[in-house]
């Protein structure tokens, strides 16, 4: 059996406001070479496991289930936009969140439980974000950053988190397709 590309995430159901900001930015940056991620598969990644065997997936599911068994649901607000990479070479455009403490707490709880089966935090700090696009080439950096700055500190969308999801990501020429492997409900709040 072939390994699966697997990741754990908070699913995001885009609001009209989310889609409007996404479409406006996509239009403004239409002259650049940017690979946009469809809003319909929006998510906030908690852990990317990469290529994973079915046997490992079963142990991941058990560990996550233990890690979130007492975790309470929560809310957050998508309220900013930015890009990873340098100011001269942006790589990833993202939406960020206001007050990420609950997301960070959930992430730490999950990492604590999957560490026992050989998974460790990624290098660098965990930065809660929703990836919007991957930048291949951007000629007018000033226009690029000005376009992103217009959406800083604005309530783009509130999100209620009542579950997290383990997904399989299948890469296709027109973008990734995500299949749910397992859902992990959080306690009511």
GROMACS .gro file of C-alpha atoms in nm, residues 25 37 49 54 67 98 107 121 180:
model
    9
   25UNK     CA    1  -0.618   4.029  -0.336
   37UNK     CA    2  -0.531   2.787  -0.292
   49UNK     CA    3   0.319   1.460   0.895
   54UNK     CA    4  -0.130   0.324   0.719
   67UNK     CA    5  -0.437   1.460   2.314
   98UNK     CA    6  -0.607   3.753   1.661
  107UNK     CA    7  -0.094   2.259   1.921
  121UNK     CA    8   0.766   1.999   1.653
  180UNK     CA    9  -1.085   1.337   0.562
   0.00000   0.00000   0.00000
